[in-house]
């Protein structure tokens, strides 16, 4: 099998070239060609001698996920459906804002964690994405979007739990940070976790970037129901892990994500409990109005309730933002990503029938 060079970070590429009897500096050249210039064809790499280019194409490849869907929402949010193998597809979402462009990428096809309110969890777990499939999402977005370096921020908030796929996620993060590749600052790359504690510690030791934790409940009883991984890693241990993370984090706070579910976790009493919890670790809150998906059993909290909830936190001195819902008309909003190729096919068939 040919080695996919897109999935090798600087060290991996150096090893690859050494094994080929080549100089290690070739790694830097290849990184720049692939990731800075977005070149996927060895033949175009003009500063490599022809025999080397030929050998590279006989032993290796630069292979990207295939784009099988490309949709733009009314607000400019763009979603790609990417086929990673015969049975699996994942989604990546680009969210343009005035001063930045954020790409939300997936780390797994499906997810084992099965959070009660998340559409990805409902499809079960299929497999980990490889490093090439993770970084390939960024490669494709930069190629397909207009302008120079359109992606300024990356958030691992798409499908899957990144901290359950760290063997592949860490080299992908290193490529995002590498000046020879994407050169993003650690503060502009965010990993989001449902609270996998050993993963938080490993990320801290091996590749600290900005960390977001999906909290969603202020106590263990409720969190056990909404985020089942809490039964294994309860809140007291989670907040302790967040504190340890801050020793090495590029930012001096953890972002706590909190999905607003009507009548479930949005009472003022929940907000007051959260204030107590937030006293244990430097944090900022990001409230996410729930995004419905087919067959979801929850409702979004009404805007006035979200506002009141935010006010309780703010009055206690906490920083709170409420996430603007983006791209929900194309099912690109948080928690709506499914990567369901079969479903998509059915929909496009239905569309053709309507048009005919
Ligand atoms: N597994 C990681 C990353 C993926 S989810 C994690 O749990 O953090 C990214 C964010 O979207 C998480 O905070 C998640 O809880 C939230 N989310 C999931 N489903 C949602 C929905 N239907 N509406 C709003 N946010 C949702």
Coordinates of N, CA and C in Angstrom, one line a residue, residues 258-262 265-268 271 286-290 299-314 320-323 325:
X258 N -22.3 24.9 26.7 CA -23.5 24.5 27.5 C -24.7 24.6 26.5
X259 N -25.2 23.5 26.1 CA -26.4 23.4 25.2 C -27.6 23.8 25.9
X260 N -28.4 24.7 25.4 CA -29.6 25.1 26.1 C -30.9 24.3 25.7
X261 N -31.3 23.4 26.6 CA -32.4 22.5 26.3 C -33.6 22.9 27.1
X262 N -34.7 23.2 26.4 CA -35.9 23.7 27.0 C -36.4 22.8 28.2
X265 N -32.1 21.8 31.3 CA -30.9 22.2 32.0 C -30.8 23.8 32.1
X266 N -32.0 24.5 31.8 CA -31.9 25.9 31.6 C -32.6 26.7 32.7
X267 N -32.8 26.2 33.9 CA -33.5 26.9 35.0 C -32.4 27.8 35.7
X268 N -32.9 28.9 36.3 CA -32.0 29.7 37.1 C -31.2 29.0 38.1
X271 N -28.2 27.6 36.6 CA -27.2 28.6 36.4 C -26.5 28.9 37.7
X286 N -19.9 29.3 26.9 CA -20.5 29.5 25.6 C -21.8 28.7 25.6
X287 N -22.9 29.5 25.6 CA -24.2 28.9 25.6 C -24.6 28.6 24.2
X288 N -25.0 27.3 23.9 CA -25.4 26.9 22.5 C -26.9 26.6 22.5
X289 N -27.7 27.5 21.8 CA -29.1 27.1 21.7 C -29.2 25.8 21.0
X290 N -30.0 24.9 21.5 CA -30.1 23.5 21.0 C -30.5 23.6 19.5
X299 N -36.2 20.3 22.9 CA -36.5 21.6 22.3 C -35.5 22.7 22.7
X300 N -35.4 23.7 21.8 CA -34.5 24.8 22.2 C -35.1 25.6 23.3
X301 N -34.3 26.1 24.2 CA -34.8 27.0 25.2 C -35.2 28.3 24.5
X302 N -36.3 28.9 25.0 CA -36.7 30.2 24.4 C -35.7 31.3 24.7
X303 N -35.6 32.2 23.8 CA -34.5 33.3 23.9 C -34.5 34.0 25.2
X304 N -35.7 34.3 25.8 CA -35.7 35.0 27.1 C -35.1 34.2 28.2
X305 N -35.3 32.9 28.1 CA -34.7 32.0 29.2 C -33.2 32.0 29.0
X306 N -32.7 31.9 27.8 CA -31.3 31.9 27.6 C -30.7 33.2 28.1
X307 N -31.4 34.3 27.8 CA -30.9 35.6 28.3 C -30.8 35.6 29.8
X308 N -31.9 35.1 30.4 CA -31.9 35.2 31.9 C -30.8 34.3 32.5
X309 N -30.6 33.1 31.9 CA -29.5 32.2 32.3 C -28.2 32.9 32.2
X310 N -27.9 33.5 31.1 CA -26.7 34.2 30.9 C -26.5 35.3 31.9
X311 N -27.5 36.0 32.2 CA -27.4 37.1 33.2 C -27.0 36.6 34.6
X312 N -27.6 35.5 35.0 CA -27.2 34.9 36.3 C -25.7 34.7 36.3
X313 N -25.1 34.1 35.2 CA -23.7 33.8 35.2 C -22.9 35.1 35.2
X314 N -23.4 36.1 34.4 CA -22.7 37.4 34.3 C -22.7 38.1 35.6
X320 N -19.7 35.3 29.5 CA -20.7 34.4 28.8 C -20.9 34.9 27.4
X321 N -20.8 34.0 26.4 CA -21.3 34.4 25.1 C -22.4 33.4 24.7
X322 N -23.3 33.8 23.9 CA -24.3 32.9 23.4 C -24.0 32.6 21.9
X323 N -23.8 31.4 21.5 CA -23.4 31.0 20.2 C -24.5 31.4 19.2
X325 N -26.6 30.9 16.1 CA -26.8 29.7 15.3 C -26.5 30.0 13.8

